[in-house]
Amino acid sequence: MSNEHTPLLAHGVCGLSADNAVCGIGESEGTGEASTPNAVPRKLNTFFGVMVPTVLSMFSIVLFLRTGFVVGHAGLLQGLVMLLVAYTIISLTILSICAISTNGAVQGGGAYFMISRSLGPEFGGSIGLMFFLAKVCACGVYVLGLVEALLDIFGQDPASSSALRVLPQGYWYTVLYSSIVLLLVLMVCLVGAHIFARTSFLILLVVTISLLSIYISPLALTTPLKFLITHQGPGNHTLTYNASYTGFNVTTLKDNLGSGYTVDYSTGKVMSFATVFAVMFTSCTGIMAGANMSGELKNPSAAIPKGTIIAVLYTFIVYVLLFILASSTCERTLLAQDYGFFQRINIWPPFVTIGIYCSALSAAMCSLIGASRILHALALDQLFGFPLAPAAITSRSGNPWVAVLYTWGLAQCVVFAGQLNAIAGLVTVFYLLAYAAVDLACLALEWASAPNFRPTFQVFSWHTCLLGILSCLVMMFVINPVYSSASIVLLLLLLLFLHYRSPTSSWGYISQALIFHQVRKYLLMLDVRKDHVKFWRPQVLLMVANPRSSCQLINFVNQLKKGGLFVLGHVKLGDLDTLPSDPVQQQYNFWLSLVDKLGVKAFVDLTLSPSVRQGTQHLLRITGLGGMKPNTLVLGFYDSCTPEDYFLQDPAFCESKGSGGDDFGVDLPSLQAHFPPVRHVESPRWLTPEEYVGIISDAIKMSKNVCLGRYFFQLQGEGMGTKTDGAARIIDVWPLNLLQPSSTSAASVDVCSLFLLQMACVLNMASRWRHARMRIFLCVEAESSDQGWVVKEETYRELLRKLRIRASIKIVPWDSVVQLYGQKQTQDPELEGLTKPAQALSEDFLSAVNRMLMEHSAEAAVRFLYLPRPPAHSSQSQKYLSQLEAVTYGLGPTLLIHGLTPVTCTEL
């Protein structure tokens, strides 16, 4: 494929496009979006492009503003447990990220690109949008954290007379300040990611200096400090707390080991393990910051794994040391009641203040840029259509400024939450769901055993992927079951939406790889030696000459298959020795598009053969696999009727519905042009009567059941959009051989008769026939002296009761018909020993049988008739067909059936 970052294909897929004869020939796969006119030049290396943004995103607001909150409420031990759980989850996810990012080219869009190209458009688009929302919410969290830090220094505190406290406080003021900060972030992001990437290194230096000052301060401040902390309580009451800094003290460390969950002074809610973990986990949401910059990285496949792992190890060590430092030097009251306590105990408080502002601001900018890149990638792939189309617009330098504006607008909505802790749970749930999706992508690739999944990063397995998924899902519901359930429901709705749109891409579908892998296993388990009559179902091969005249029969057989195999077979006449290439291969796409338009659940199997008979033999032998092979052959009837063109009747095949192509490169005019016009009166037949009857004989010799369908162009209500349940329909079954009256005198029922009953029952179970009435007609000689027909009727009623078939039995006296059968029938001497259907039945007898059928089955929607064995000698083929045509003339939709397979048992 020429471009891995192209929009969803409107015409053609790999191997089908005329422009790309061979998959992979053309432009380099690695060029990606760099091949576009507005492509972003790749300039960032591992350190600046991955490590720096990842470290800054993981420090964010938790490093300076929530370390005391976590230790103060959860204690050191539970805080370390939270840290260990969080980093275990992200470590498992990082293994999956490294595996996917080292398995082929990674383009712009980061995590979304990796997921979509691994799982396909449905999963990729839905999870990508969820990850985008997570980044938007995270941006709002970081902005609120920055405003919180600003108000700690400059906010008007009623208990303080400091000249610096000049900013009014309150909910709407918080929203106003957040909007101003967010506007500043927007201005920086509109300039472009490269300037931010360069300035982010300076920001990291500032944050590092601030961190060093925190670690050094306990060594310089050797004397204890007392603080008076005030908060605005309920009812405009001022709450005052006495807090202490003790320096390194064993007693302080012991007091802070256990948990002490209290009311959070910013939200007024009692904290718990889940709520504190949700806030703490926001520090772990930056592991994909480097991956989100994949479009700007020189070598993303190498930079993303290396940079992400180093950054995570570095931040983990920093957090562990900070937790130990805080719990060893500060009393619990100071930790729990002052988010910015690091400023109070620093040798020079502005160090911490500057660190807070820099880390929060850089994390907000990183989230806004990362989210905009994801949105830009979604817009380029055209998964969600018009609403996201403007987000594909970029500046001359390649900056997706419209996507940045989209992201800024949504982040502006997030800041209306007013409090950081209030939305921390939602952010954490979104991120956990995104991480679970990355693990799922890697797990699916590993389970699919695709030969092309060869990541250079090998430190992972399906066990780590599965453990990562389970841990993410468990922690989601521990944090907030409501948010978790809602996010999963939203994800499923997005999946259904994208599945309904049926986008097709050149990315590949992991679902197809998994299905292939599993189906192969199940086919090997499907042992034909274990077949049992009670689990028999029709597995049909329907031979189609021209679907223009066969669509009604195709739809009918789709109802008749009862969850069994349904294959459309077609024989193209020709000899491969005289052709430069196989003409059949190019036809599959048109037939599959026909199946899609008809809405039938069928496979397609085509073959090239010098004759239709030989081609049908090929298909009967080789169609299917293992235990899934056709057991029933269905043919259209061989008569002189001029077929009707179904394409001219069904609106789905009309130009008025638009000539836009399907997702596999077949538009409506091409589909119509591919199938030739229907045969008219003067058209020569490709199939002779001898060859047609020979096909029936071949199928019987191969122990296949045979069905011949006639007049199915008259059957209405079998189309894809039909909602009928068949309440007004009647199914008529004539289970006895009408061309051999002598066989009807026997009270027993042969295999073919039982097969007719079974096929009628199968049809009666179909969705559009479930309420149809079924009638069984028994032809009897009422004037017979032995009254054997009474016994026959009772035998059939008992048989229907044992087989649990709901049908009414109709007794048809046909003495007058039998009288015409008889003594005058002659047989050629050379045909002695042949089967009785080869007899030259009189026209009077055949007409009488036809009149009897017309009289009793005129109102039926479909009729099931007994198909006699074909003659053994080919010279009798025309006579055999003439007899069948005479009997069924003018009947309406009729299925003549010859069954060889035992399909039911009265002992079941």
Short mmCIF file of N, CA and C in Angstrom, two decimals, residues 78-88 277 280 283-284 316 319-320 323:
data_model
loop_
_atom_site.label_atom_id
_atom_site.label_comp_id
_atom_site.label_asym_id
_atom_site.label_seq_id
_atom_site.Cartn_x
_atom_site.Cartn_y
_atom_site.Cartn_z
N GLN A 78 0.31 2.70 52.17
CA GLN A 78 -0.69 2.63 51.11
C GLN A 78 -0.32 3.51 49.92
N GLY A 79 0.36 4.63 50.20
CA GLY A 79 0.80 5.49 49.10
C GLY A 79 1.79 4.77 48.20
N LEU A 80 2.71 4.02 48.81
CA LEU A 80 3.66 3.25 48.01
C LEU A 80 2.95 2.11 47.27
N VAL A 81 1.94 1.52 47.92
CA VAL A 81 1.15 0.50 47.23
C VAL A 81 0.46 1.09 46.01
N MET A 82 -0.15 2.27 46.20
CA MET A 82 -0.79 2.94 45.06
C MET A 82 0.22 3.20 43.94
N LEU A 83 1.37 3.69 44.34
CA LEU A 83 2.41 3.98 43.36
C LEU A 83 2.84 2.72 42.63
N LEU A 84 2.98 1.63 43.39
CA LEU A 84 3.40 0.36 42.79
C LEU A 84 2.33 -0.19 41.85
N VAL A 85 1.07 -0.10 42.27
CA VAL A 85 -0.02 -0.57 41.41
C VAL A 85 -0.09 0.25 40.13
N ALA A 86 -0.03 1.57 40.28
CA ALA A 86 -0.11 2.45 39.12
C ALA A 86 1.03 2.18 38.14
N TYR A 87 2.24 2.07 38.66
CA TYR A 87 3.39 1.87 37.77
C TYR A 87 3.43 0.45 37.22
N THR A 88 2.83 -0.50 37.92
CA THR A 88 2.72 -1.85 37.35
C THR A 88 1.79 -1.82 36.14
N PHE A 277 -6.36 7.27 44.96
CA PHE A 277 -5.64 6.63 43.85
C PHE A 277 -5.98 7.31 42.53
N MET A 280 -3.87 10.36 42.37
CA MET A 280 -2.47 10.02 42.20
C MET A 280 -2.18 9.47 40.81
N SER A 283 -0.75 11.27 37.63
CA SER A 283 0.67 11.43 37.37
C SER A 283 1.19 10.37 36.42
N CYS A 284 0.40 9.31 36.18
CA CYS A 284 0.83 8.21 35.31
C CYS A 284 0.20 8.29 33.93
N PHE A 316 9.45 7.29 38.53
CA PHE A 316 9.14 6.39 39.64
C PHE A 316 10.10 6.63 40.81
N TYR A 319 9.20 9.93 42.58
CA TYR A 319 8.00 9.87 43.41
C TYR A 319 8.24 9.07 44.70
N VAL A 320 8.95 7.96 44.61
CA VAL A 320 9.23 7.18 45.81
C VAL A 320 10.02 8.00 46.82
N PHE A 323 7.71 10.65 48.39
CA PHE A 323 6.80 10.08 49.38
C PHE A 323 7.52 9.85 50.71
#
